[in-house]
XYZ file of C-alpha atoms in Angstrom:
690
model
C -16.032 23.095 -3.576
C -14.914 20.766 -6.519
C -14.390 22.134 -10.120
C -13.707 20.288 -12.503
C -11.404 20.205 -16.235
C -11.382 17.383 -18.849
C -7.512 16.520 -19.264
C -5.573 13.767 -21.382
C -1.803 12.759 -20.770
C 0.371 10.745 -23.313
C 2.445 7.323 -22.168
C 5.896 8.211 -22.850
C 7.098 4.593 -24.074
C 4.214 4.157 -26.975
C 2.793 7.390 -28.152
C -0.499 7.107 -29.247
C -1.670 9.029 -32.691
C -4.551 10.737 -30.777
C -6.107 14.588 -30.408
C -7.097 15.636 -27.225
C -9.922 17.984 -26.261
C -12.158 18.870 -23.240
C -13.840 16.016 -23.894
C -10.872 13.505 -23.617
C -11.167 12.466 -19.499
C -12.334 14.005 -16.948
C -10.311 15.185 -13.904
C -11.667 16.355 -10.859
C -9.386 18.906 -9.181
C -10.016 21.292 -5.764
C -9.064 24.841 -5.664
C -7.860 24.316 -2.418
C -5.394 21.733 -3.536
C -4.338 23.906 -6.739
C -3.131 26.244 -3.997
C -0.383 24.486 -2.698
C 0.270 22.234 -6.002
C -0.391 22.429 -9.718
C -2.786 20.130 -11.464
C -0.689 16.583 -11.704
C 2.065 16.994 -8.982
C 2.078 14.345 -6.098
C 4.259 16.455 -3.130
C 2.611 19.721 -1.989
C 4.311 23.000 -2.724
C 4.282 26.647 -1.896
C 3.635 28.619 -5.021
C 7.156 30.380 -4.285
C 8.426 26.753 -4.688
C 6.747 26.073 -7.414
C 8.211 28.562 -9.240
C 11.704 27.380 -8.349
C 11.353 24.344 -9.777
C 9.150 25.095 -13.072
C 11.753 28.185 -13.885
C 15.089 24.897 -13.338
C 13.322 23.202 -16.661
C 11.244 25.065 -19.067
C 9.656 28.384 -17.940
C 12.781 29.846 -19.049
C 11.421 29.632 -22.141
C 8.352 31.146 -21.335
C 9.870 33.983 -19.426
C 12.015 34.829 -22.846
C 8.963 35.492 -24.814
C 9.647 38.779 -26.954
C 9.279 41.899 -24.845
C 5.548 42.251 -26.117
C 4.034 39.192 -24.771
C 5.861 39.697 -21.457
C 2.825 40.740 -19.308
C 3.456 39.605 -16.165
C 5.899 36.331 -16.749
C 8.131 34.814 -13.584
C 11.082 37.236 -14.816
C 8.743 40.447 -14.822
C 7.287 42.435 -12.118
C 4.819 45.096 -12.525
C 6.815 48.142 -10.666
C 3.971 49.237 -7.855
C 4.714 52.714 -5.393
C 5.435 51.366 -2.037
C 3.113 52.909 0.768
C 5.335 54.224 3.777
C 5.389 51.237 6.014
C 3.118 53.565 9.598
C 0.740 53.841 6.566
C 0.513 50.702 5.394
C -0.312 49.454 8.832
C -2.375 52.086 8.887
C -5.220 51.484 5.835
C -4.673 47.118 6.749
C -5.524 47.953 10.343
C -8.669 49.808 9.801
C -9.956 47.363 7.551
C -9.342 44.566 9.645
C -10.748 45.846 11.923
C -13.856 47.060 10.696
C -14.064 43.378 9.449
C -13.123 41.911 13.201
C -15.403 44.323 15.294
C -18.188 45.459 13.087
C -18.529 42.406 10.975
C -18.704 45.447 7.985
C -19.278 44.518 4.589
C -16.747 45.520 2.488
C -16.745 47.159 -1.429
C -15.172 46.270 -4.221
C -12.625 48.991 -3.886
C -12.136 48.234 -0.362
C -11.363 45.204 -1.716
C -8.808 45.869 -4.136
C -7.306 49.325 -2.039
C -5.766 46.522 0.757
C -4.757 43.756 -1.493
C -3.372 46.484 -3.236
C -1.298 47.839 -0.207
C -0.199 44.159 1.004
C 1.165 43.737 -2.136
C 3.489 46.616 -1.041
C 4.248 44.708 2.098
C 7.985 43.203 3.263
C 7.592 39.465 3.782
C 8.143 40.184 7.447
C 5.166 42.454 7.512
C 2.994 39.663 5.621
C 4.024 37.053 8.522
C 2.972 38.629 10.678
C -0.889 38.782 9.293
C -0.183 35.386 8.552
C -2.806 34.063 11.343
C -4.592 36.915 11.334
C -8.484 35.591 12.019
C -9.813 39.184 10.021
C -7.827 37.646 6.972
C -10.165 34.316 7.180
C -13.200 36.737 6.786
C -11.859 39.264 4.273
C -11.231 36.299 1.735
C -15.234 35.333 2.715
C -16.485 39.218 2.142
C -13.662 38.702 -1.218
C -15.740 36.459 -2.660
C -19.121 38.073 -1.890
C -17.791 41.648 -4.189
C -15.849 39.655 -6.963
C -18.592 40.074 -9.595
C -18.802 43.868 -8.703
C -14.910 44.428 -9.385
C -14.193 46.617 -12.594
C -11.659 45.036 -15.157
C -8.864 47.625 -13.578
C -9.750 46.465 -10.123
C -10.056 42.489 -11.278
C -6.450 42.796 -12.864
C -5.126 44.387 -9.829
C -6.618 41.889 -7.209
C -5.406 39.264 -9.829
C -1.677 40.649 -10.035
C -1.448 41.126 -5.830
C -2.737 37.710 -5.224
C 0.325 36.891 -6.988
C 3.006 38.397 -4.542
C 1.121 37.515 -1.267
C 1.415 34.227 -1.447
C 2.632 33.676 2.285
C -0.852 34.356 3.035
C -2.328 31.745 1.358
C -4.890 29.358 2.979
C -7.869 27.551 2.577
C -10.007 30.020 3.114
C -9.179 31.934 0.064
C -10.637 28.819 -1.933
C -14.118 31.135 -2.335
C -12.516 34.310 -3.515
C -10.369 32.518 -6.193
C -13.550 30.573 -7.286
C -15.368 33.809 -7.779
C -12.438 35.605 -9.233
C -12.375 32.394 -12.540
C -15.954 32.531 -12.450
C -15.666 36.631 -13.045
C -13.068 36.231 -15.707
C -14.848 33.547 -17.623
C -18.081 36.023 -17.785
C -16.227 38.931 -19.091
C -13.483 37.379 -21.559
C -15.906 37.694 -24.324
C -15.473 41.677 -23.951
C -11.569 41.473 -24.050
C -9.375 41.858 -26.720
C -6.397 39.284 -27.310
C -3.879 41.396 -25.350
C -5.863 42.073 -22.286
C -7.060 37.909 -22.534
C -3.483 36.870 -22.469
C -3.014 39.433 -19.727
C -5.286 37.560 -17.002
C -4.196 34.435 -18.235
C -0.523 35.652 -17.431
C -1.526 36.294 -14.093
C -3.198 33.341 -13.261
C -0.480 31.361 -14.012
C 1.634 33.468 -11.846
C 0.212 32.497 -9.217
C 0.825 28.496 -9.710
C -3.240 27.993 -10.096
C -5.336 26.848 -12.886
C -8.280 28.966 -13.346
C -10.206 26.380 -14.417
C -14.030 28.078 -15.990
C -11.194 31.212 -17.478
C -9.168 29.123 -19.467
C -11.918 26.963 -21.001
C -14.031 29.792 -21.744
C -10.591 31.810 -23.137
C -9.994 28.678 -25.521
C -13.521 27.930 -26.760
C -13.440 31.711 -27.479
C -10.531 31.170 -29.894
C -11.897 28.125 -30.973
C -15.363 30.056 -32.057
C -13.993 33.319 -32.672
C -12.319 33.276 -35.896
C -11.698 36.559 -35.930
C -10.245 36.968 -32.529
C -7.638 33.708 -33.472
C -7.107 35.422 -36.726
C -5.977 38.747 -34.815
C -3.178 37.399 -32.414
C 0.063 37.945 -33.906
C 2.817 35.560 -34.360
C 4.351 35.991 -30.309
C 0.219 36.147 -29.187
C 0.052 32.573 -31.122
C 3.162 30.869 -29.142
C 2.172 32.556 -26.067
C -1.438 30.752 -26.447
C -0.047 27.760 -27.362
C 1.756 27.720 -23.428
C -1.468 28.425 -22.059
C -3.144 25.137 -24.252
C -0.005 22.888 -23.324
C -0.326 24.031 -19.190
C -3.972 23.274 -19.011
C -3.178 19.266 -20.955
C -5.705 19.986 -23.551
C -7.987 22.687 -25.531
C -10.535 21.730 -28.333
C -9.770 20.212 -31.361
C -10.484 22.459 -34.127
C -8.074 24.912 -32.105
C -5.803 22.392 -32.192
C -5.450 22.180 -35.535
C -5.992 25.840 -36.453
C -2.608 26.270 -34.129
C -0.750 23.490 -36.171
C -2.159 24.959 -39.442
C -0.604 28.779 -37.949
C 2.489 27.691 -37.005
C 3.104 26.369 -40.568
C 3.076 29.768 -41.697
C 5.164 31.173 -39.450
C 7.590 28.604 -37.917
C 10.280 30.083 -39.946
C 10.463 33.236 -37.666
C 10.167 31.650 -34.452
C 13.268 30.830 -32.650
C 14.833 27.460 -31.233
C 12.915 28.289 -28.060
C 9.743 29.085 -29.151
C 9.613 26.135 -31.138
C 10.439 23.975 -28.217
C 7.846 25.517 -26.400
C 5.121 25.071 -28.836
C 6.264 21.316 -29.320
C 6.294 20.788 -25.819
C 2.673 22.441 -25.404
C 1.221 20.661 -28.087
C 3.401 17.021 -26.646
C 1.195 17.902 -23.232
C -2.609 18.213 -24.903
C -1.528 15.188 -26.086
C -1.610 16.491 -29.564
C 0.469 15.373 -32.508
C 1.500 17.652 -35.191
C 0.109 16.004 -38.321
C 1.701 18.327 -41.260
C 4.874 16.794 -42.181
C 5.835 19.630 -43.769
C 5.545 21.185 -40.487
C 7.642 18.431 -39.134
C 10.187 18.762 -42.252
C 10.624 22.524 -41.262
C 11.271 22.230 -37.569
C 13.850 19.869 -38.234
C 15.333 21.718 -40.770
C 15.507 25.024 -38.767
C 16.668 22.939 -36.011
C 19.141 20.638 -37.346
C 21.091 23.887 -38.839
C 22.999 24.586 -35.669
C 21.773 22.152 -32.693
C 24.643 24.748 -30.434
C 21.850 27.483 -30.512
C 19.458 24.661 -28.436
C 19.023 24.826 -24.977
C 18.017 21.094 -23.184
C 14.477 22.463 -23.086
C 14.184 23.058 -26.349
C 15.702 19.652 -27.551
C 13.949 17.287 -25.751
C 10.584 19.267 -26.580
C 11.273 19.302 -30.169
C 12.125 15.115 -29.846
C 9.280 14.756 -27.939
C 6.854 16.105 -30.453
C 8.880 13.825 -33.524
C 8.098 10.654 -31.265
C 5.077 11.786 -30.315
C 4.005 12.299 -34.096
C 6.289 9.536 -34.934
C 8.361 11.545 -37.701
C 11.118 10.376 -38.723
C 13.941 12.781 -40.526
C 16.972 10.857 -41.081
C 18.747 14.371 -41.992
C 17.814 15.837 -38.057
C 19.448 12.080 -36.792
C 22.324 12.155 -38.452
C 22.758 15.835 -37.388
C 22.007 14.872 -33.694
C 24.277 11.661 -34.239
C 27.182 14.279 -34.565
C 26.249 17.142 -32.038
C 26.483 14.011 -29.131
C 29.937 14.190 -28.847
C 30.895 12.316 -25.110
C 31.241 16.214 -24.121
C 28.082 17.373 -25.057
C 26.445 14.304 -23.147
C 28.911 14.869 -19.657
C 26.911 18.449 -19.647
C 23.479 17.054 -19.787
C 21.259 15.894 -16.947
C 19.503 12.751 -17.067
C 16.476 13.808 -17.325
C 17.060 15.430 -20.597
C 19.542 11.940 -21.392
C 16.655 9.685 -20.757
C 14.541 11.286 -23.419
C 17.280 11.791 -25.932
C 17.706 7.915 -25.608
C 14.033 7.395 -25.906
C 13.465 8.864 -28.907
C 16.554 7.037 -30.396
C 15.001 3.950 -29.208
C 11.280 5.081 -30.871
C 12.647 5.214 -33.777
C 15.189 2.587 -33.913
C 17.973 4.501 -34.304
C 20.963 3.231 -32.648
C 24.608 4.719 -32.487
C 27.308 2.126 -30.065
C 29.297 5.290 -29.002
C 25.880 7.433 -28.141
C 24.928 4.585 -26.021
C 27.862 4.360 -24.350
C 27.622 8.288 -23.130
C 24.261 7.553 -22.484
C 25.362 4.778 -19.820
C 28.194 6.211 -18.527
C 26.990 9.143 -17.695
C 23.596 7.165 -15.904
C 26.157 5.089 -13.580
C 28.291 8.496 -13.174
C 25.441 9.496 -11.353
C 24.033 6.952 -9.616
C 27.238 6.242 -7.933
C 26.466 9.753 -5.814
C 26.234 8.461 -2.444
C 23.171 9.066 -1.093
C 20.811 8.525 1.580
C 17.917 5.939 2.423
C 15.287 9.077 3.306
C 11.705 9.682 2.782
C 10.233 9.912 -0.874
C 9.472 13.643 -0.196
C 12.474 14.783 1.731
C 14.185 13.253 -1.128
C 12.723 15.259 -3.951
C 12.839 18.347 -1.724
C 16.751 17.593 -0.694
C 18.251 16.731 -4.168
C 18.829 18.246 -7.177
C 17.027 17.057 -10.563
C 20.701 17.288 -12.201
C 22.291 15.525 -9.599
C 20.032 12.129 -8.700
C 17.485 10.435 -11.148
C 14.076 10.120 -10.786
C 12.257 6.948 -11.525
C 10.638 7.912 -14.424
C 14.757 8.503 -15.974
C 15.603 5.297 -14.644
C 12.785 3.480 -16.270
C 12.903 5.385 -19.821
C 16.517 4.887 -19.816
C 16.560 0.767 -18.834
C 14.109 0.692 -21.409
C 15.657 2.389 -24.224
C 18.953 1.119 -23.841
C 17.293 -2.695 -23.596
C 14.983 -2.168 -26.571
C 18.031 -1.505 -28.665
C 19.753 -4.532 -27.194
C 22.900 -2.674 -26.405
C 25.503 -4.407 -25.022
C 26.264 -2.936 -21.700
C 28.584 -5.978 -19.912
C 31.647 -4.327 -19.677
C 30.197 -1.179 -18.291
C 27.999 -2.688 -15.183
C 25.031 -0.948 -16.262
C 22.729 -4.222 -15.223
C 23.911 -4.210 -11.764
C 23.757 -0.643 -11.296
C 20.140 -0.243 -13.058
C 19.187 -2.863 -10.472
C 20.568 -1.557 -7.871
C 18.935 1.780 -8.349
C 15.564 -0.003 -8.852
C 16.261 -1.681 -5.654
C 16.637 1.650 -3.946
C 13.863 3.221 -5.179
C 11.389 0.627 -4.007
C 13.934 0.791 -0.721
C 12.752 4.556 0.004
C 9.057 4.240 -1.131
C 9.568 6.220 -4.098
C 7.984 3.667 -6.127
C 4.867 3.700 -4.000
C 4.214 6.830 -5.867
C 4.772 5.907 -8.984
C 3.918 1.624 -9.261
C 3.791 1.393 -13.179
C 7.514 2.958 -13.379
C 8.382 -0.649 -11.485
C 7.078 -2.971 -13.679
C 8.670 -0.611 -16.894
C 11.775 -1.445 -14.900
C 11.204 -5.527 -14.428
C 9.630 -5.550 -18.034
C 13.306 -4.084 -19.139
C 14.592 -6.137 -16.995
C 13.441 -9.196 -17.881
C 14.684 -8.403 -21.626
C 18.025 -8.469 -20.540
C 17.212 -11.968 -18.728
C 17.490 -10.330 -15.380
C 14.337 -11.906 -12.748
C 14.827 -10.097 -9.537
C 12.335 -12.662 -7.564
C 11.491 -10.156 -4.877
C 10.484 -7.402 -6.594
C 8.492 -9.840 -9.398
C 6.859 -11.093 -6.592
C 6.098 -8.033 -4.948
C 4.000 -6.180 -8.244
C 2.146 -9.866 -9.060
C 0.672 -9.818 -5.777
C -3.031 -8.325 -5.089
C -2.488 -5.599 -2.904
C 0.162 -3.916 -5.833
C -1.987 -4.737 -8.654
C -4.554 -2.953 -7.003
C -2.251 -0.158 -6.619
C -0.843 0.014 -9.876
C -4.678 0.277 -11.105
C -4.932 3.289 -9.034
C -2.469 4.862 -9.349
C -0.869 4.397 -13.035
C -1.785 7.009 -15.668
C -1.607 3.737 -17.616
C -2.240 0.237 -17.140
C 0.670 -1.795 -17.674
C -1.059 -4.636 -18.586
C 0.930 -6.028 -21.937
C 4.289 -5.251 -19.831
C 2.720 -7.555 -17.084
C 1.483 -10.420 -19.207
C 5.080 -10.236 -20.568
C 6.900 -10.780 -17.194
C 4.592 -12.991 -16.073
C 4.621 -15.130 -18.675
C 8.477 -15.000 -18.783
C 8.658 -16.492 -15.717
C 7.146 -19.622 -16.680
C 9.500 -20.208 -19.049
C 12.699 -18.839 -17.633
C 12.409 -19.166 -14.127
C 11.669 -22.590 -13.067
C 12.662 -22.384 -9.675
C 10.392 -19.125 -8.699
C 7.814 -19.855 -6.014
C 6.332 -16.398 -5.654
C 3.417 -14.870 -6.718
C 1.792 -14.814 -10.520
C -0.961 -13.226 -12.340
C -4.019 -14.715 -11.150
C -6.641 -16.432 -14.348
C -8.941 -13.865 -14.189
C -6.662 -10.894 -15.386
C -5.440 -12.881 -18.017
C -9.106 -13.940 -19.151
C -9.896 -10.044 -19.477
C -6.446 -9.237 -21.703
C -8.390 -7.527 -24.766
C -7.028 -8.810 -28.273
C -4.261 -5.585 -28.577
C -2.669 -7.309 -25.957
C -2.664 -11.004 -26.863
C -2.784 -10.420 -30.322
C -4.988 -12.587 -33.278
C -2.771 -15.157 -35.628
C -5.468 -14.134 -38.604
C -3.696 -9.949 -38.007
C -0.308 -11.387 -38.717
C -1.096 -13.208 -41.757
C -2.592 -10.111 -43.681
C -0.436 -7.228 -42.116
C 2.978 -9.197 -41.829
C 4.864 -9.114 -45.646
C 6.562 -11.897 -46.809
C 4.972 -14.248 -44.309
C 2.487 -16.009 -46.466
C 4.706 -16.232 -49.594
C 7.301 -17.827 -47.390
C 4.361 -20.392 -45.653
C 3.282 -21.193 -49.476
C 7.226 -22.069 -50.502
C 7.786 -24.016 -47.651
C 4.312 -26.212 -48.049
C 5.423 -26.855 -51.604
C 9.226 -27.424 -50.518
C 7.944 -30.073 -47.337
C 4.854 -31.635 -48.888
C 1.687 -30.249 -47.793
C 0.025 -27.843 -44.948
C -0.052 -30.139 -43.049
C 3.569 -30.173 -42.309
C 3.784 -26.385 -41.369
C 1.579 -24.553 -38.882
C 1.675 -20.508 -38.225
C 0.647 -19.628 -34.803
C 2.270 -17.785 -31.996
C 4.060 -20.745 -29.831
C 4.504 -17.921 -26.671
C 0.882 -16.910 -25.852
C 3.178 -13.576 -24.331
C 3.989 -12.548 -27.605
C 1.921 -11.429 -30.373
C 4.310 -11.955 -33.644
C 3.524 -15.710 -35.639
C 5.716 -18.682 -35.652
C 6.006 -21.030 -38.932
C 6.557 -24.166 -36.628
C 7.887 -27.586 -38.554
C 8.666 -31.075 -36.599
C 11.024 -33.089 -38.431
C 12.772 -36.603 -36.861
C 16.138 -37.379 -36.173
C 16.327 -38.488 -40.045
C 15.491 -34.477 -40.808
C 12.154 -35.937 -42.418
C 9.145 -33.514 -41.615
C 6.469 -34.771 -39.760
C 3.101 -33.725 -39.269
C 2.233 -31.328 -37.203
C -0.587 -30.856 -34.867
C -3.019 -28.194 -35.074
C -3.199 -26.786 -31.556
C -6.761 -25.308 -29.983
C -7.548 -21.750 -28.651
C -6.591 -21.551 -25.203
C -9.625 -20.351 -22.574
C -6.781 -18.238 -20.790
C -5.416 -16.262 -23.465
C -7.946 -17.010 -26.421
C -4.912 -18.007 -28.539
C -3.818 -21.656 -30.186
C -1.129 -23.125 -28.884
C 0.482 -23.877 -31.430
C 2.545 -27.479 -30.345
C 2.005 -30.047 -28.326
C 2.996 -29.204 -24.760
C 5.492 -30.684 -22.227
C 4.382 -31.076 -18.848
C 7.127 -28.388 -18.233
C 6.001 -26.256 -20.835
C 2.773 -26.413 -19.825
C 3.383 -25.833 -16.196
C 5.300 -22.708 -16.874
C 2.705 -21.079 -19.021
C 0.173 -21.617 -16.315
C 1.795 -20.848 -13.577
C 2.357 -24.160 -11.847
C 5.911 -24.974 -10.788
C 6.706 -28.138 -13.014
C 7.511 -31.722 -12.725
C 10.945 -33.089 -13.968
C 10.355 -33.758 -17.083
C 11.305 -37.274 -19.014
C 13.397 -37.512 -21.968
C 11.686 -38.115 -25.234
C 12.035 -42.041 -26.558
C 12.534 -40.313 -29.805
C 14.426 -37.365 -30.239
C 12.479 -35.142 -32.435
C 13.625 -31.608 -33.498
C 11.421 -28.490 -33.795
C 11.815 -25.580 -35.993
C 10.905 -22.058 -36.036
C 10.763 -19.982 -38.673
C 10.754 -16.086 -38.042
C 9.778 -13.660 -40.598
C 11.208 -10.675 -39.149
C 9.879 -7.300 -39.822
C 11.463 -3.822 -39.899
C 9.605 -2.679 -36.295
C 11.710 -5.938 -35.055
C 15.306 -4.958 -35.621
C 17.341 -2.344 -35.376
C 17.117 0.412 -38.434
C 19.522 -0.868 -41.395
C 21.283 -3.425 -38.830
C 20.298 -7.347 -39.052
C 20.266 -6.545 -34.899
C 17.198 -7.670 -33.263
C 15.698 -5.187 -30.908
C 15.321 -6.374 -27.003
C 11.836 -7.711 -26.963
C 12.183 -9.971 -30.259
C 15.509 -11.122 -28.771
C 14.352 -12.196 -25.537
C 11.247 -14.168 -27.620
C 13.969 -15.856 -29.056
C 15.773 -16.997 -26.008
C 12.748 -18.478 -25.040
C 11.739 -20.430 -27.863
C 14.984 -21.837 -27.657
C 14.394 -22.858 -24.004
C 11.123 -24.318 -24.913
C 13.405 -26.462 -27.278
C 13.085 -25.123 -30.488
C 15.652 -24.124 -32.884
C 15.247 -20.549 -34.522
C 15.597 -19.747 -37.975
C 15.740 -16.049 -39.045
C 14.215 -14.308 -41.900
C 15.793 -10.895 -41.913
C 13.588 -8.020 -43.550
C 16.512 -6.990 -46.017
C 15.901 -10.782 -47.015
C 12.094 -10.099 -47.193
C 12.842 -7.616 -49.449
C 14.947 -9.200 -51.833
C 11.900 -12.248 -52.312
C 9.534 -10.078 -53.044
C 10.620 -9.802 -56.614
C 12.431 -12.965 -56.829
C 10.435 -15.777 -58.972
C 8.688 -18.918 -56.599
C 12.045 -21.496 -57.540
C 14.037 -18.683 -56.269
C 11.898 -18.634 -52.609
C 12.922 -22.480 -52.648
C 16.424 -22.018 -53.513
C 16.459 -19.359 -50.582
C 14.924 -21.532 -48.310
C 16.611 -24.869 -49.611
C 19.977 -23.197 -48.457
C 18.564 -21.453 -45.120
C 16.757 -24.914 -43.642
C 19.624 -27.483 -45.186
C 20.996 -28.186 -41.973
C 17.945 -29.321 -40.100
C 15.825 -30.813 -43.160
C 16.399 -33.760 -45.704
C 14.738 -32.295 -48.839
């Protein structure tokens, strides 16, 4: 039997400003699967192993909530008086024998009693009953009486189930669904304390009660009085459960944000980390800059109070909300000393690095510390074992996940961080190849695409891996397994091969793939002309200087880069030539701005080129790049990795690239037309005879 819950998951590379609600996306999960593995986990785990994994990273903050909301969390256990062993056996055996021999129907009281007694038994006693056929009938009969349980009996049954996980099996599915339905029907009559208590008990079982959680969140959304009655600790508690199911009604999330703005000063940094993580998991970006500023101001007072979980969670929400606070990053810069970075695990380091890169904030010393930590962890000896064994045997603080490798590689590359002396490229490539060899990337194929895309930005093209991901079977696997479809990365990777790898003979993207690319991926020149600051003014000045619009052309030269280029052709004497206007390409729905040689055309279309003949007359091709703020490192005249890759490819296509940086555009905005012309004359004087 299947149950449905609607969830939405975010992408870590490019935060999307969207809100999540129960109508976002449909995921179908079974209770049988939920028993062995929480929703979203690919590797089956017993509830006990699930507890251990959750406590290691994040659940401590949940368990450390204030006393008046610590109902049934991981560090709390209700004290139950144990019966003597003989008495426990007698109660259990009597009920099981009645079920097996006499096919007796049980009543709610008996079902509650046998589970309560089982919860007091030692593990050895529980193991004895694991394979008892009577328990299959017990679960079946228990499902029939679940609706007749009183509220007190319902709580006892749920609490008992959290302590007898060793007896869980597929036969308990009906009981869980019955109890879930029962809780959902009764939640309207419960107060806030009971609502959160029941949710806590379900959480302790590592099972998501789909009907109950949806009913509870809808109740808090609709009933404003019930929501207003929440205390501050209960508000934090409710927010945790919103994150636990990865979504909630949009209006409820907005109400939570409003309440948090008023009480954020009363929360500890652990609780702030908890709510930030919960809202991030719900794909909810905080809209209130006031709330984000209060969070930043409170945290930056003393970063030493932050644990790894809280700091990473706050950074996630800042990144997802697109909120940049200079004072926060300045304080964080001082906090991240070499000694502190050495104490962090790679999960935290990858999040720190991605956050810095998302805001284009670069510090050479900090990024060197990140890279050194990665290299030291990667040097730990490892065995080529199956992926499932690797996850179970290797502690996450010792080994990096493929997700962490992809994040860190993207962050270091995006910031154009120089790593030649650190041997970063060789180590990163070795890590990626080893994860492919062990089969880990088969579980997460989209992370392999991210890794190859980052390596390509660094000018590294492992042909065997590229041919693998561009194969038909692997493209199908990516579409089926990825949380987001990395079409943009694939498009850039394939186009880069055509320009930079003339000896590559492996797989290429099929034409049908390129035909289906939306404008958001391929870009439009009209949008560039309207959106890019200073581009229109520069074009007008160049037109006046060169003698007309026929001597310049604004198009994206390379199809897999969206940013526009101003193209100028000059002869060997430096005199401008008319630029032939391009026409729309059927494959990419773009204009190729210049006449293409056979080499260029074959490379872009995925065919092996023939040797290019030297032209009879040496003409020069110039590409003037008007850079935006998002194309450079913050407050520096340093190109980001993707834009550096574009300039490298333009040079391979025979262009001389002239860069106009954002600070220069700002200065030209307040200049006269004559001053702009003088600036362009000086910048182009080595190539054009004015």
